[in-house]
XYZ file of C-alpha atoms in Angstrom:
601
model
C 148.838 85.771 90.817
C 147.314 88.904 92.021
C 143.865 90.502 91.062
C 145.167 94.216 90.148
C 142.242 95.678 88.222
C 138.291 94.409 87.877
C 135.638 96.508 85.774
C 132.145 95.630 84.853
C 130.707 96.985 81.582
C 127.219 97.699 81.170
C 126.045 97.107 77.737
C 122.604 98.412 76.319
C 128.997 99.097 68.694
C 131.667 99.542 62.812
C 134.021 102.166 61.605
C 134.176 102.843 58.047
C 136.647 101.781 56.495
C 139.141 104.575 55.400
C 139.746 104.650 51.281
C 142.249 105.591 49.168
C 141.169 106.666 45.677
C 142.549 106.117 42.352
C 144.307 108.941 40.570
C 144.934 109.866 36.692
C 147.231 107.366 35.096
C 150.567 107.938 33.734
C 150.682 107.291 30.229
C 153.681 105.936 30.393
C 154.278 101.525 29.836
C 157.082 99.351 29.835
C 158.112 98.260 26.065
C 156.274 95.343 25.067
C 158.202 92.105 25.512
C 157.341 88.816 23.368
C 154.680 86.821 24.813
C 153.340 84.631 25.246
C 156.247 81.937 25.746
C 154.433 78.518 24.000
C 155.437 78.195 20.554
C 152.773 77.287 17.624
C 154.151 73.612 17.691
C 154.264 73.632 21.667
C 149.997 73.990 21.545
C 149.368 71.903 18.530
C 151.144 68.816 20.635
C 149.602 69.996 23.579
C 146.053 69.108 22.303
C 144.406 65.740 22.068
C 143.788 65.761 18.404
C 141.625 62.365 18.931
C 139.383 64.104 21.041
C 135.381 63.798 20.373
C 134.972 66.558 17.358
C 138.170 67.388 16.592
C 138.408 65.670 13.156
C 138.922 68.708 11.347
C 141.274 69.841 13.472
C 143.549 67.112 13.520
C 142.775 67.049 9.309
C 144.308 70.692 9.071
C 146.960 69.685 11.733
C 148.166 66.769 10.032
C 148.464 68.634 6.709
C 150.847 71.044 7.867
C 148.454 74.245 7.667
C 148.579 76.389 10.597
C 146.198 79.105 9.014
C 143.545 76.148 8.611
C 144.287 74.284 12.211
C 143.467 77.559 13.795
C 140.022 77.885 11.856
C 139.162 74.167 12.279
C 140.130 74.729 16.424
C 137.922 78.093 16.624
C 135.392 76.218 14.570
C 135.442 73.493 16.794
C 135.017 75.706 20.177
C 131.954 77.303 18.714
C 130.211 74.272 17.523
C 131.440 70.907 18.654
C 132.823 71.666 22.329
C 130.400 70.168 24.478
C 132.156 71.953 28.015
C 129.564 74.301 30.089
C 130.563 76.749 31.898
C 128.294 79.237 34.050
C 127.309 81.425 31.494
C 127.144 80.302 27.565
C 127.206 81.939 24.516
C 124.104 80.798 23.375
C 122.599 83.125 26.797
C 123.565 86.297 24.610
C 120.442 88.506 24.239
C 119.154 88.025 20.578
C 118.634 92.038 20.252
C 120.631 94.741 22.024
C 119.087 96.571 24.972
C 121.131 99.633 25.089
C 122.696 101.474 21.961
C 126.112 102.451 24.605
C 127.346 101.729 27.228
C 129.355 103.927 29.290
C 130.949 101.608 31.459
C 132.657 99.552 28.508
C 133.357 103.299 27.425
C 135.778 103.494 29.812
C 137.955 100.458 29.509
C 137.511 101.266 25.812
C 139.313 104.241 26.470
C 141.762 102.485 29.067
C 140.606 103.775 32.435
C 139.463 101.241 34.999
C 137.934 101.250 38.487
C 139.325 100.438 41.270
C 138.796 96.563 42.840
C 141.226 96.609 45.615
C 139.699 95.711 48.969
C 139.533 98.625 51.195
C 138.734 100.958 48.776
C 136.294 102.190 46.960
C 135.032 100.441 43.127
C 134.932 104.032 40.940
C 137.115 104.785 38.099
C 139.850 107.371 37.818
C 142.685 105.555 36.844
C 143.782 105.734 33.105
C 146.032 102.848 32.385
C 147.665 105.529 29.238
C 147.104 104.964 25.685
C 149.426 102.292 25.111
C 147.855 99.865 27.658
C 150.776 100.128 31.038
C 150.043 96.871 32.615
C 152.512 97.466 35.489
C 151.095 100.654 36.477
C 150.468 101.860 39.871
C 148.694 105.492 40.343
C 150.384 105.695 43.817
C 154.196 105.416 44.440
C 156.207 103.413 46.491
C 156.760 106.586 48.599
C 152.980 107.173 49.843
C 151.717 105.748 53.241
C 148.574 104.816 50.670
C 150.281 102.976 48.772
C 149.463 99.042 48.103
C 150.638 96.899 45.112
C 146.852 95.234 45.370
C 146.097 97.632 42.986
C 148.066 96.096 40.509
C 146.995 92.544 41.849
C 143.466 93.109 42.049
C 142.337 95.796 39.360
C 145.033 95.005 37.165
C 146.235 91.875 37.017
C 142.832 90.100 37.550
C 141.253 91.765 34.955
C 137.667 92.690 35.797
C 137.448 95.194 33.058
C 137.135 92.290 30.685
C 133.555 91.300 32.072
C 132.927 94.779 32.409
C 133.153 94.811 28.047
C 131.844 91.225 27.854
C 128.685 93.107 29.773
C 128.900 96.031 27.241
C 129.065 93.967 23.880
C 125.706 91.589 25.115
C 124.421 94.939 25.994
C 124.656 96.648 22.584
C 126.052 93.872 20.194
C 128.501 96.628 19.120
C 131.377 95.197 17.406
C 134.212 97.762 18.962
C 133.629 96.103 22.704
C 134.632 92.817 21.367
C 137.439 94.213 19.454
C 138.686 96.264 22.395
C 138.945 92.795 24.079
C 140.982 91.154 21.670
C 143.172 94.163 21.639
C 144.000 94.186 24.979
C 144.131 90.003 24.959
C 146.769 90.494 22.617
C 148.739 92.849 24.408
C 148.386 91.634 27.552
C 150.537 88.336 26.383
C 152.970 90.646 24.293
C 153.564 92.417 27.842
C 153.516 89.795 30.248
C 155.111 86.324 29.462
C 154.971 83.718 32.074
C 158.687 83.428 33.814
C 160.503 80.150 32.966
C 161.537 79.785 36.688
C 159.029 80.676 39.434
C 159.997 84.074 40.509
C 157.008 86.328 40.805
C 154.689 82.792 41.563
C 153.590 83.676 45.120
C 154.662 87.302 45.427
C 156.670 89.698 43.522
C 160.251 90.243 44.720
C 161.205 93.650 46.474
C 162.027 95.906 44.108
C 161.762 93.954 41.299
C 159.509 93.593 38.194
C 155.399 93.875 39.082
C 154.598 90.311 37.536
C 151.014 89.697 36.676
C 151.598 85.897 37.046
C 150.866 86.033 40.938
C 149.269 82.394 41.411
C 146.410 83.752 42.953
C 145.564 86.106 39.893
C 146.153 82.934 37.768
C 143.924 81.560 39.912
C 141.202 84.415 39.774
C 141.756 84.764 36.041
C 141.205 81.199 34.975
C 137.796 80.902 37.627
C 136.211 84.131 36.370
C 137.059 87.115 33.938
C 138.825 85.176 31.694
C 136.114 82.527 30.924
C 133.412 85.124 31.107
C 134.899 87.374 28.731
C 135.886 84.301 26.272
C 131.866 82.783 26.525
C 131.157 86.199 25.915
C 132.728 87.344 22.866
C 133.178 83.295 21.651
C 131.124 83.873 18.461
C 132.086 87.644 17.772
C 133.600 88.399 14.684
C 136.646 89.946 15.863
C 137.640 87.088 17.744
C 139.604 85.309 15.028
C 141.256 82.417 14.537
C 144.503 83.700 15.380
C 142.825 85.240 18.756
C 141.722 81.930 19.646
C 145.002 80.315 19.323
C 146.776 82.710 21.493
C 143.927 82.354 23.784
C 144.310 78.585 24.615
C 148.327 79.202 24.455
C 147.711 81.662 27.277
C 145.103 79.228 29.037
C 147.850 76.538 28.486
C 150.433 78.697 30.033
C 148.085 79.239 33.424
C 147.226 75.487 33.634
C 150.941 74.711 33.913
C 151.711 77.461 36.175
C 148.912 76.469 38.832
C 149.777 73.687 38.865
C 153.248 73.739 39.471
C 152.421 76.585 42.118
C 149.493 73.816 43.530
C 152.449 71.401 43.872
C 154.330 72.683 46.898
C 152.102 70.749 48.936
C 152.971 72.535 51.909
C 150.854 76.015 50.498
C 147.345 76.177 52.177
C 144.395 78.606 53.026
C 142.467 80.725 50.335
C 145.102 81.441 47.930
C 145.394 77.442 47.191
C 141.556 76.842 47.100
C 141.733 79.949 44.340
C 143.863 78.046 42.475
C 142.798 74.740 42.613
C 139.547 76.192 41.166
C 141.029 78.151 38.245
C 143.058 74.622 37.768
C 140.134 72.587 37.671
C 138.026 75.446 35.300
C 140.686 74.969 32.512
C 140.654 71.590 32.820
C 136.227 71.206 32.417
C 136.339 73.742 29.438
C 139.043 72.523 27.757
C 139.142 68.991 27.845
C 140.810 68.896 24.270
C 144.475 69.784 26.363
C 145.911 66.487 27.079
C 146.366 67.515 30.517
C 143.091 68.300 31.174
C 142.212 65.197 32.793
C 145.086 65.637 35.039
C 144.470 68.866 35.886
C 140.707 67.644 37.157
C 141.919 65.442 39.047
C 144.942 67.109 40.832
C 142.826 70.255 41.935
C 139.872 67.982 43.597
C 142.448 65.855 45.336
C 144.252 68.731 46.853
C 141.345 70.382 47.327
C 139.991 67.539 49.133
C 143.369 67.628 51.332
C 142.668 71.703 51.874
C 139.265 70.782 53.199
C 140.710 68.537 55.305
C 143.655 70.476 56.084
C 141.988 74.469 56.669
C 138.410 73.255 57.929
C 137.910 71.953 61.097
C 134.662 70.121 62.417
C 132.530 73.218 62.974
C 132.722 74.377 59.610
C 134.539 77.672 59.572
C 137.563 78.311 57.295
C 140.961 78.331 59.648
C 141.541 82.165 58.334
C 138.492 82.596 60.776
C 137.581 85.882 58.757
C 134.185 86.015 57.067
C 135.102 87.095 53.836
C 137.864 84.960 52.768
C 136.010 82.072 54.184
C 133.626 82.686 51.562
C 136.713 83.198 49.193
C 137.325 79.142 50.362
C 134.013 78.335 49.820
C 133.953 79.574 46.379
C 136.911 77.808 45.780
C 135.372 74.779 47.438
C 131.849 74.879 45.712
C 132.389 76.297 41.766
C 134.129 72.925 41.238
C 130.911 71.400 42.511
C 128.738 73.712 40.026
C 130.937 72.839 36.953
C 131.152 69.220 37.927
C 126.980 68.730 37.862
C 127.072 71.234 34.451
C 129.732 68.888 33.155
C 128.549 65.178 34.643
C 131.944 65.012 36.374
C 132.252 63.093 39.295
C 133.079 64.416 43.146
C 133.108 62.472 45.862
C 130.092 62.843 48.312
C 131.985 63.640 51.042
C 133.601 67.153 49.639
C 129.682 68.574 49.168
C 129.193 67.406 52.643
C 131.622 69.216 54.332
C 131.086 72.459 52.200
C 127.847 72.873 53.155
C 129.020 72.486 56.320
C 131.082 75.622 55.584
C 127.767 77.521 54.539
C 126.154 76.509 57.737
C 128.912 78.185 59.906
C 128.343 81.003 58.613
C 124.788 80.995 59.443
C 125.465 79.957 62.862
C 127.041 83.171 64.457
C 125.464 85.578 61.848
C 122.951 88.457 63.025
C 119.581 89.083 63.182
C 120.250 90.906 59.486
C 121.923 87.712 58.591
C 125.436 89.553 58.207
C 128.181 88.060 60.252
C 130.412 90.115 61.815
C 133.783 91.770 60.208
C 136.353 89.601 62.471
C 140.385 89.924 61.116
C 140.374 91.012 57.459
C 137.146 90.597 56.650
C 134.856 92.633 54.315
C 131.353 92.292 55.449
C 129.316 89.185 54.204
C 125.666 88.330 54.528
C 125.108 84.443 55.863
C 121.302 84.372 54.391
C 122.216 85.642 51.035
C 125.515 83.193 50.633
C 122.580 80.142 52.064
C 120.890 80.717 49.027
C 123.995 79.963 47.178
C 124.575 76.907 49.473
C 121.028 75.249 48.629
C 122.112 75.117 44.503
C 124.503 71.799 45.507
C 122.693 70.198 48.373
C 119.095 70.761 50.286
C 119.823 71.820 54.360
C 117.323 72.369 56.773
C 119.369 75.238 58.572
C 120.383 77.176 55.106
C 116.578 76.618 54.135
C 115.628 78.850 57.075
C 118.291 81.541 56.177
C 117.311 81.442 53.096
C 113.655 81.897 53.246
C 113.630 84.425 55.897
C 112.431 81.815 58.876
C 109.660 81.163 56.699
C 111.160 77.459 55.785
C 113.720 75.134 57.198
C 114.652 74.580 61.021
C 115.858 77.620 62.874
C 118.816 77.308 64.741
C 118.753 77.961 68.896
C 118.796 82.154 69.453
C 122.680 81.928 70.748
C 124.988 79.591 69.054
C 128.886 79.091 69.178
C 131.052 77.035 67.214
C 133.995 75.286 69.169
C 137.011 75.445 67.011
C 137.079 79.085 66.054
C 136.134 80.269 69.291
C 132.539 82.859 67.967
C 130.062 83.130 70.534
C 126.650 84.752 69.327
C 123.964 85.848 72.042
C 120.531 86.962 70.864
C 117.584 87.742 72.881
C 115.603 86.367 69.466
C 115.779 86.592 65.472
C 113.348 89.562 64.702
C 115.472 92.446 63.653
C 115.273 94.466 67.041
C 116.475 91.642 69.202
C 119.672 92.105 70.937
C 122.838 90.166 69.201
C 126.106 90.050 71.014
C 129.092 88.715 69.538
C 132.236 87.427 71.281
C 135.389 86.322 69.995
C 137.548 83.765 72.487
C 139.369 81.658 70.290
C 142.414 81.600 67.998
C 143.946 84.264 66.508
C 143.142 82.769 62.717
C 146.139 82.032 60.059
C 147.279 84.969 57.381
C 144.691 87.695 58.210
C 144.654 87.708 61.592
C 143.569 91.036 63.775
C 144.910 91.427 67.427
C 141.331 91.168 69.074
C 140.838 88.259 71.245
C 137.715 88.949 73.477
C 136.621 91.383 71.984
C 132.540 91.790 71.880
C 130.256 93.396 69.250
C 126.727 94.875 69.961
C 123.705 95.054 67.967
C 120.388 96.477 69.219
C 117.250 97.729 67.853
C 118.691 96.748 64.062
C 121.532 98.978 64.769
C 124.812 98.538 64.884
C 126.378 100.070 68.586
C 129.640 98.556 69.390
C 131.823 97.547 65.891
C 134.598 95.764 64.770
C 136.348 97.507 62.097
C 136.653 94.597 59.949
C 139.271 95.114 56.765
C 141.162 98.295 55.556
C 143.055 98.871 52.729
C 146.533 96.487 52.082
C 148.356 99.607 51.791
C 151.415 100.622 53.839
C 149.932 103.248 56.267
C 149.479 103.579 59.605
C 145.672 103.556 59.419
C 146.963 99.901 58.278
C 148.397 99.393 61.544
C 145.732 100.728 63.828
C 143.251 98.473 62.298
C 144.556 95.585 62.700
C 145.518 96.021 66.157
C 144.464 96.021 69.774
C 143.062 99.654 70.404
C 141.009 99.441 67.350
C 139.006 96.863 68.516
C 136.584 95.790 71.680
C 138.843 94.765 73.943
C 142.180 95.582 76.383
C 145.369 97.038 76.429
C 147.951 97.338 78.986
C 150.426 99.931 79.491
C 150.104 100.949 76.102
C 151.196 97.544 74.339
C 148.935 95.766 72.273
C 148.023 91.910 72.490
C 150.485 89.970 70.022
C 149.014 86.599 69.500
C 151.386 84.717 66.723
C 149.432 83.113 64.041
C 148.690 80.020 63.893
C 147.474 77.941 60.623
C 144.550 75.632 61.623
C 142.044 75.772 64.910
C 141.594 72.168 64.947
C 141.411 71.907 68.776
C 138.063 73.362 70.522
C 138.179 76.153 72.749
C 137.981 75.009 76.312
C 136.163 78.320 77.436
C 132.970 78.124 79.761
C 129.648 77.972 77.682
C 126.188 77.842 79.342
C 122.813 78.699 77.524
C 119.632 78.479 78.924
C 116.110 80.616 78.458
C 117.140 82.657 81.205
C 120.884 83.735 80.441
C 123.852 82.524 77.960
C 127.192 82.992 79.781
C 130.504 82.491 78.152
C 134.483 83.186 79.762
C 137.384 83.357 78.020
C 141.138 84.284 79.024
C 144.060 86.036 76.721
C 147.340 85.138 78.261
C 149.756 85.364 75.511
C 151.269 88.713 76.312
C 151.137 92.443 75.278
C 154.029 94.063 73.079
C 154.629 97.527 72.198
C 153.985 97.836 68.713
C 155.342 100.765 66.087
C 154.427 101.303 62.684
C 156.472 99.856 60.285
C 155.914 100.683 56.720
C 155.503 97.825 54.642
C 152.765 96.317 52.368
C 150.408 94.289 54.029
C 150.937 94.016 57.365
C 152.679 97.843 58.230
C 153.534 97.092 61.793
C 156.299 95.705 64.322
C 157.040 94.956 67.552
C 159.575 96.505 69.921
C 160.578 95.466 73.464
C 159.571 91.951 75.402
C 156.876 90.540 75.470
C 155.101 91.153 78.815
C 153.607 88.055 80.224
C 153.296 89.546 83.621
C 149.186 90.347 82.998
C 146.481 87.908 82.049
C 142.822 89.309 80.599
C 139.831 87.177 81.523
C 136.492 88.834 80.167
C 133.458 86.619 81.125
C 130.006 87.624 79.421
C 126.644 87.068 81.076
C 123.510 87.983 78.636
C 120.399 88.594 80.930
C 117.898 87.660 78.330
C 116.847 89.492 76.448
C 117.517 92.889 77.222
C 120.982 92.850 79.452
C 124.408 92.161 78.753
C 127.135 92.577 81.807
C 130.656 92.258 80.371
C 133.236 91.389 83.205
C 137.100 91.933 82.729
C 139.582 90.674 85.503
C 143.426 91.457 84.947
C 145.219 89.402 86.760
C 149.268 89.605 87.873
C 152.048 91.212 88.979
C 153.074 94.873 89.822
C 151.723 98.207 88.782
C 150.189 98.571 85.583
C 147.887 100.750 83.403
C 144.589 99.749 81.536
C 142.587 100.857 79.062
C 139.034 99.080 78.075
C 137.798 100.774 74.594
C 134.706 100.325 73.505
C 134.037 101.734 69.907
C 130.890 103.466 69.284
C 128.727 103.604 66.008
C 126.829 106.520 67.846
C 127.259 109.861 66.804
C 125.334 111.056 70.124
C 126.928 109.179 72.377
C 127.932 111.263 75.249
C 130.544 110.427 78.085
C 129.497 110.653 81.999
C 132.950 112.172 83.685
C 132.185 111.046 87.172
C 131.262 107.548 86.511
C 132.914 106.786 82.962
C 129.557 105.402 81.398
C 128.932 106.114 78.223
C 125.248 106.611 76.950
């Protein structure tokens, strides 16, 4: 091999993310379809009749009355279920606080904001008069389009905690009805399928399904229980609501777990739903499979812990944000266990705080961790506080107190399996905090950025990774996710095209020396650069044309001169004539080029 290019880089850099925002509505629906699927017998046999304060239930059952089974079961939710969740209705404010509230306005009127990552949370999109459930205020036809919209401010209803939120607020009546209205609608619109079409992602050109298994999964972990401990002991939640409540509730604990059965699923979509699983099971223990359920999400969660986290903690995905997405997955069952007195073996807490400590590890000086792959961007200190409700840590103590408590970690840290180096000439805000990324490309929301480096300096900031952008199908899509967009190297044009890989559960065997003096740290991509085109397509808009050209190897070793210095080395090494380009992107608005000698300042 041949040495064809050297540069040094003398370092003394995050890009917004580009939005797309939510239009007026059509108004629009498809014709509403019977829903949901479970018959009145189906339930009734579905619960455990002999169940701790169910007598009346099971009296009105075994008389034949449906009209007085459904008043005994609502009767029994509100005062003889002894399952906790989070939030109770016995929290509800005893007086109201506000006489309106415009936000519950809203989805009282049918418009709701936008929760799609990427883009930003404010309303605009009117879901028409007779709720459209399938609706979409881009078409298929934009670059900007991206059927999250329908998966994540649709179909995982957020709206509903936004009128749970209103009704506490005010104690008016219509919030709670508004609910039930669109409750009942949403299960005369969408019945779960009999088969499993639509169960991990809807079929080109076919129906928009709101039984994604993720949703489920979202659904049965948050809005749905918060809306239903919300409006519990409102008088427009009736009998019948309740009944086609638990039908629906029924409906999603089957479907998880028949989605949680292909054991071969794994990364944040399966902790999701393993949570929603075990949620159903904790507040409804009356189901006869409720037990089951318990017990089949903390077993193959157990596996997924053992499966997507390697030794040093952070989530194979290797991107911040769904890592915490894992965790949460990982930890509510924890929470609802201790509310509940349910048991979990010792080793699952262990190794989730050990998930909360990785983030703290590589985080900066502000405690926020840099926005590697898809990542959105998520503070370390404020998650440690979260960490510290199951188990005490010396490490999350100090990220949680500020440094005031706990045991500080050394100033640069790395953790072995994903590959994150983090330099720091200290932990005040000012210090200098360098970040650089030598490992594995990360499974499902992987970025082409190997080596790349961040900068922070003087609590700013100065050379970014773009982190996330909107799941639509542009070409803005494209760009961030690849090569130029980030910190690194390209050759000839062609991007780096690392395939991705599921779990990093092999360490890095890149150079690492710290000392008081200096931290140094090599690493070497070698996997090839690719031409890449834009390719529209949901997700993931981009493809790959021509070979793969192995011909050029990228070794970038990093020497921090505590602790004001950082020299950034990059050797290409190979065969023939080539071109090169080094970017380096800038969160300066005054940064100026020198001509002559290339430096920027």
């Amino acid at each position: 091999m041949k040495t064809i290019a050297c540069l040094v880089s003398f370092l003394t850099l995050a890009s917004a993310c580009a939005y797309v925002t939510a239009q007026d509505a059509s108004d629009s629906g498809p014709p509403p379809q019977v829903g949901p699927v479970t018959t009145d017998a189906e339930i009734e046999a579905d619960l455990n009749l002999d169940a701790q304060g169910m007598e009346k239930v099971k009296a009105a059952a075994q008389s034949g009355d449906m009209k007085a089974t459904k008043a005994a079961y609502l009767d029994y939710r509100r005062t003889a279920s002894t399952a906790r969740w989070i939030v109770m209705p016995d929290d509800e404010p005893s007086t109201p606080v506000e006489q309106t509230d415009p936000l519950g306005d809203e989805v009282c009127a049918h418009y709701i904001r936008n929760a799609t990552p990427g883009q930003p949370p404010v309303a605009g999109a009117f879901m028409g008069r007779d709720f459209n459930w399938s609706y979409n205020p881009l078409s298929l036809s934009d670059p900007n389009f991206t059927d999250q919209w329908t998966y994540c401010s649709v179909s995982r209803t957020f709206f509903w905690k936004t009128l749970a939120d209103a009704y506490w607020k005010t104690h008016d009546e219509k919030y709670a009805a508004e609910w039930v209205s669109q409750l009942t609608d949403f299960a005369a619109k969408n019945p779960i399928y009999s088969g499993e079409q639509g169960m991990f992602l809807n079929l080109p050109q076919g129906p928009v399904t709101l039984w994604l298994s993720l949703d489920c999964g979202v659904r049965m972990s948050d809005s749905w229980p918060y809306a239903y401990e919300h409006f519990l002991n409102s008088p427009s939640f009736t009998p019948d609501a309740q009944w086609l409540y638990l039908k629906l509730i029924q409906e999603h604990g089957d479907w998880l777990h028949r989605s949680l059965s292909h054991s071969n699923r794994t990364g944040n979509w399966v902790t999701t739903e393993c949570w929603g699983l075990y949620t159903i099971g904790v507040l409804f223990p009356e189901l006869k499979d409720a037990a089951m359920w318990r017990k089949f999400a903390i077993d193959r969660l157990t596996v997924e812990l053992d499966r997507m986290v390697p030794p040093d903690g952070f989530e194979a995905e290797l991107t911040p944000g769904y890592h915490m997405a894992s965790v949460n997955g990982f930890r509510s069952p924890l929470v609802l266990a201790k509310l509940n007195n349910l048991p979990i073996p010792d080793a699952f807490q262990t190794k989730v705080i050990a998930m909360y400590r990785a983030l703290v590890l590589v985080m900066d000086q502000s405690g926020n961790d840099v926005c590697t792959n898809d990542s959105w961007q998520v503070n370390a200190r404020h998650e440690a506080q979260t960490g510290l409700k199951i188990a005490d840590d010396p490490l999350l103590e100090w990220a949680a107190s500020g440094g005031k408590e706990g045991t500080a970690p050394p100033d640069s840290t790395m953790l072995p399996y994903a590959g994150f180096y983090a330099m720091r000439g200290g932990w005040k805000p000012d210090d200098l905090f360098l970040f650089f990324r030598a490992g594995p490309l990360g499974s499902g929301h992987g970025h082409q950025e190997k080596l790349e480096v961040v900068l922070r300096a003087w609590n700013k900031t100065l050379l970014f990774d773009p982190g996330t952008y909107s799941y639509d199908h542009s070409d803005w899509r494209r760009f961030a996710i690849g090569t130029a967009s980030h910190n690194t190297i390209i050759v000839d044009g062609k991007w780096q095209h690392l395939p991705d890989n599921k779990a990093p559960f092999a360490p890095v065997t890149n150079p690492w020396v710290t000392s008081p003096l200096f931290d140094f740290v090599s690493g070497t991509y070698d996997a090839g650069y690719q031409q890449s085109i834009y390719t529209p397509k949901a997700f993931y808009p981009i493809g790959w044309t021509g070979e793969v050209d192995h011909s050029v190897t990228h070794t970038r070793r990093v020497l921090f001169l505590r602790p004001y210095y950082a020299l950034v080395l990059d050797t290409l090494d190979g065969t023939g004539d080539h071109t090169f380009d080094a970017h380096f992107h800038m969160d300066a608005p005054a940064a100026h080029l020198d001509l002559a000698t290339q430096a920027a300042f």
